[in-house]
Amino acid sequence: MLFERDQNGVEASGGEGKGVVRVDKVVFGGPQVVLIAGPCTVESRNQLLDIAGAVKEAGAVMLRGGAFKPRTSPYTFQGLCAKGLEYLAEARAMTGLPFVTEVLETAHLHDVAQVADMVQLGSRNMHNSVLLRAAGSCGKPVLLKRGMSARIEEYLLAAEYVLQGGARHVVLCERGIRTFETMTRFSLDLNAVPLLKERTWLPVIVDPSHGTSVSRLVTPMARAAVACGADGLIVEVHNRPEQALCDGKQSITLEAFAAMVKGVRDVAEAVGRTL
Amino acid sequence: MLFERDQNGVEASGGEGKGVVRVDKVVFGGPQVVLIAGPCTVESRNQLLDIAGAVKEAGAVMLRGGAFKPRTSPYTFQGLCAKGLEYLAEARAMTGLPFVTEVLETAHLHDVAQVADMVQLGSRNMHNSVLLRAAGSCGKPVLLKRGMSARIEEYLLAAEYVLQGGARHVVLCERGIRTFETMTRFSLDLNAVPLLKERTWLPVIVDPSHGTSVSRLVTPMARAAVACGADGLIVEVHNRPEQALCDGKQSITLEAFAAMVKGVRDVAEAVGRTL
Amino acid sequence: MLFERDQNGVEASGGEGKGVVRVDKVVFGGPQVVLIAGPCTVESRNQLLDIAGAVKEAGAVMLRGGAFKPRTSPYTFQGLCAKGLEYLAEARAMTGLPFVTEVLETAHLHDVAQVADMVQLGSRNMHNSVLLRAAGSCGKPVLLKRGMSARIEEYLLAAEYVLQGGARHVVLCERGIRTFETMTRFSLDLNAVPLLKERTWLPVIVDPSHGTSVSRLVTPMARAAVACGADGLIVEVHNRPEQALCDGKQSITLEAFAAMVKGVRDVAEAVGRTL
Amino acid sequence: MLFERDQNGVEASGGEGKGVVRVDKVVFGGPQVVLIAGPCTVESRNQLLDIAGAVKEAGAVMLRGGAFKPRTSPYTFQGLCAKGLEYLAEARAMTGLPFVTEVLETAHLHDVAQVADMVQLGSRNMHNSVLLRAAGSCGKPVLLKRGMSARIEEYLLAAEYVLQGGARHVVLCERGIRTFETMTRFSLDLNAVPLLKERTWLPVIVDPSHGTSVSRLVTPMARAAVACGADGLIVEVHNRPEQALCDGKQSITLEAFAAMVKGVRDVAEAVGRTL
């Protein structure tokens, strides 16, 4: 398998070290814990620029934001689409932060890959082998989120589809699994971090926002993720969480984000990494 | 919501009764329990014609068979594609049975809808809102399988995406959920049958083959499905299960299928239906 | 293992046939589907006698009723205890129906076993090996419910503890497992019925009341249970479900029970059994 | 409810601070992360004394060891019982470490409470309300492990049973839940740590050994537990894991434990605590 540690690690990552994935100046899988932040959804130009500026100042090295949104109900906000991509590019120009955004269908892959620095495949598409393979040949690094009920083995095989498409720049992301617990929408499964890291050379990051669905849990779980070896975090931040068009309950404020960064930095240093 | 029983039942189904979906001469949601059978995957012309003839004789009213296969691993057989569709059409011509086959991507929808009698959206694509909506406007009835960890509410919202696309001919299908049990690959969740039927006017069928992944369980669970109100069954049958290219463990033999039909017919009659 | 089908079936059940367990005149594992009914909890003499008379008339052959109740919260009604046992004995005298009731601790085993016809070990105690072994030597047949997250293998090993205690009269009972679904408190797992029956000679019954926690699902799931091979049903019936002190939501009325019996009888006959 | 943070915090813990539980000189819920270590099962005098000496030297402040073992199968080793308690007392005398050990039945409570410093109620007994209440009045602090499929709410209600028994010295312990993942026996649910801590004043510790069942995951998950706020850890350590009579796969060696302590100490300091 292409994802496997021993056989493919060094070569697969282009000879520049074990399991390193580069997105612009950002390096996943190196000593630095990569901090990605931004709103769940790009809602307006102002909203995005505000948040982008603030998360950069607080320490984020990459921006996230949804232009095309996968929603459970067809009656909820589905994203700004092309306009959202445009604002993301503007936020990048303003802050210097590269950005990752989700692609929902092969028809959009080319357009998104032309402007985004990294293409995200969401939890709901982890089993969508057609999209996986197409994303693998889009020319940009891929952030592949774990399916909400995917076993580790199945998740790695999904990564294999992307790698088969030609990409060598794939980053994995634990984002919560379905369990019997009802206090949270999903249960963040941190066991996946060390389990994945012993099977694959691909970097592994964690999404404590979707992974718990409760903003109060984001900071403690972000700290825990770094403590058990995560190579990065992807966090939902909103300037007005109570007015967010999507997933407001799990977004943290700009102030909370700045405080979180400080706490996570201490833990990163405690495990021999930087932030 | 379009899927809801009271508001949309009669009208939505075109005024011809409550929640009836027609595929050629086959009626889902009427007094007859619809029996769909066939191989997991179309492997060859001979294999398909053999099986099609036998399941028709045993009592099936519709044929199933995969031409495009969604597989967990990229290294397993992915289907005969266009050639598979051709054999399915030939089997239909030979037996008179309409057929349902899965579509994995919007790019194939048009081609498949031109030849198939019913388009299947699989478990791995239940959250793929782009494909759901596209399938809803393809002009053919849609068989929408439940996601392997989808709550009833989420499953109904997925159906809403298809209905929004324009289709009024949507059939639901329980096909096993993910649980902690390890003796079976999935746990067939028959509670879904009465739960779905009280929420929606859409017909509900059951797949005891994928739903249990164990051939020995197919017949007892098929009987149970009909006993709790399922409007149909979709069963994997193979002429040589031990040589099947896909999911042989859960396929039953032609003889076992014929025996199953007899047992299911008795249960159907006990609950006031026919087979 | 004592629970296994081939090695211990015939002998273990005392030479009187394969896997038959007798409780007074009631035979579990024979051609007749055993119907046990009664209130979740014995609330008063009048309540119990009313219900006992009605379920007997509707076709039940055994009575159930909790005297000692295992409750999630210490602030909910915990049962009438000794007084409850007394009323159960009176209901038996009146109707001729033997009764089963739950035991929560070894200290009560002797007292309960002296008066009850069958001792129930509940889901919450399936892993309580001390109680399992003690119940196995109490001299009365044992009804062992499946733990709410017990794998089939673990459930059989729990039965082995009881069998090791000396009992040969053990009946298994599927009663719902924990899943991610939130519309029901538990998900009745009917796959367990054929899975258990192929591994063990012990009779297997189903509890559709606790198994679904929703009274509207009791009848369809009771039919399904019998269709896939259950040797019996244990159903919660209440004369005034809306006033029940415990689990009213899952109890069915006396009228619903009588209707259920009729429907289940038809299914039982369809699978070659009687009720 | 007695377990709730606001109403009962200060008083409940005897006025000596918020949510502090004392076991000899060990303080749960204070600035120090409590480190409990020892073998899964007491196998012999030599084994226990060897391990006890080594874990003390490495930094443990409390000893664990099973004398009475709850086992899934009746044919596996069930513990040394009274002899095990004797060896634990000797290990305490030798090292000065207080010890915690599990009680399986009310009949043993008095004997165990006389010699042990803290009484453990295991995952399989979390729903055993009789034992919970009895343990609450045994006079010793109680370590209550979470049931393997208990929701947070149910877990807190189980603690309420113990508190109702009279005890004010209850410590909670997350120890892994049942999910669909098959690479580990359980999935350690660290979300429980911040969720429990916002609902209750009771200290919360984590068992990364049972919680993952894989020794290679113990150290990363121990670090993560402390990073998200755990008040302590309980870890299985064995001098010869490959020869352990119970749970050898999840036990770490004496050397690995010493290394783990170092890593955990760094994380503890990063979150403002000591070890």
Coordinates of C-alpha atoms in Angstrom, one line a residue, chain B residues 146-154 156 177-184 186-192 194-195 198-199 211-212 214 216-217 219-221 223-225 227-229 263 266-267 270-271, chain C residues 146-154 156 177-184 186-192 194-195 198-199 211-212 214 216-217 219-221 223-225 227-229 263 266-267 270-271:
Chain B
R146 CA -29.4 4.1 4.2
G147 CA -25.9 5.3 5.2
M148 CA -24.2 2.8 7.4
S149 CA -24.3 5.2 10.4
A150 CA -27.1 7.5 9.4
R151 CA -29.8 8.2 12.0
I152 CA -33.4 7.9 10.7
E153 CA -33.7 11.7 10.7
E154 CA -30.6 12.1 8.5
L156 CA -35.1 11.1 5.6
I177 CA -25.7 -0.2 10.4
R178 CA -22.4 -0.1 12.2
T179 CA -22.4 -1.4 15.8
F180 CA -19.9 -2.9 18.2
E181 CA -20.8 -6.5 17.1
T182 CA -18.0 -8.3 15.3
M183 CA -19.7 -11.5 14.2
T184 CA -21.3 -9.7 11.4
F186 CA -23.1 -4.7 9.9
S187 CA -26.2 -5.1 12.1
L188 CA -29.4 -5.1 10.1
D189 CA -31.6 -2.6 11.9
L190 CA -35.2 -3.7 11.4
N191 CA -36.4 -1.1 13.8
A192 CA -35.9 1.3 10.9
P194 CA -41.7 0.8 11.3
L195 CA -39.9 4.0 12.3
E198 CA -44.6 6.2 10.4
R199 CA -42.6 9.2 9.2
G211 CA -27.3 -5.9 6.2
T212 CA -25.9 -8.9 7.9
V214 CA -23.5 -13.5 6.5
R216 CA -26.8 -18.0 6.8
L217 CA -28.7 -15.0 8.2
T219 CA -33.3 -16.1 5.1
P220 CA -34.3 -15.5 8.7
M221 CA -33.8 -11.8 8.4
R223 CA -38.6 -13.2 6.9
A224 CA -38.3 -10.8 9.8
A225 CA -38.2 -7.8 7.5
A227 CA -43.0 -9.5 9.2
C228 CA -42.4 -6.0 10.5
G229 CA -43.8 -4.3 7.4
G263 CA -40.6 -19.1 3.5
D266 CA -45.8 -17.6 4.0
V267 CA -44.8 -14.7 6.2
A270 CA -49.5 -14.0 7.5
V271 CA -49.2 -10.2 7.5
Chain C
R146 CA -28.3 -9.6 27.0
G147 CA -26.1 -6.8 28.2
M148 CA -26.9 -3.5 26.3
S149 CA -23.5 -3.5 24.7
A150 CA -22.6 -7.2 24.9
R151 CA -21.2 -8.9 21.8
I152 CA -22.8 -12.3 21.1
E153 CA -19.6 -14.0 22.2
E154 CA -19.6 -12.2 25.6
L156 CA -22.7 -16.7 25.6
I177 CA -28.4 -2.8 22.2
R178 CA -26.9 0.7 22.3
T179 CA -26.4 2.3 18.9
F180 CA -26.1 5.9 17.6
E181 CA -29.8 6.1 16.8
T182 CA -31.7 8.6 19.0
M183 CA -35.3 8.0 18.0
T184 CA -35.3 4.9 20.2
F186 CA -32.1 1.0 22.3
S187 CA -32.0 -0.8 19.0
L188 CA -33.6 -4.2 19.0
D189 CA -30.9 -6.5 17.5
L190 CA -32.8 -9.3 15.8
N191 CA -29.6 -10.6 14.1
A192 CA -28.8 -11.9 17.5
P194 CA -30.3 -16.6 14.4
L195 CA -26.7 -15.9 15.5
E198 CA -26.6 -21.5 15.6
R199 CA -24.1 -21.3 18.5
G211 CA -35.6 -3.5 23.0
T212 CA -37.2 -0.5 21.2
V214 CA -41.4 2.8 21.9
R216 CA -45.7 1.7 18.6
L217 CA -42.8 -0.6 17.6
T219 CA -46.1 -5.3 17.6
P220 CA -44.1 -5.1 14.4
M221 CA -40.9 -6.1 16.1
R223 CA -43.8 -10.3 14.6
A224 CA -40.3 -9.9 13.2
A225 CA -38.8 -11.7 16.2
A227 CA -40.4 -14.7 11.9
C228 CA -36.6 -15.0 12.4
G229 CA -36.9 -17.8 14.9
G263 CA -50.8 -10.9 14.5
D266 CA -50.3 -15.7 12.2
V267 CA -46.6 -15.2 11.8
A270 CA -46.2 -19.1 8.9
V271 CA -42.9 -20.3 10.2

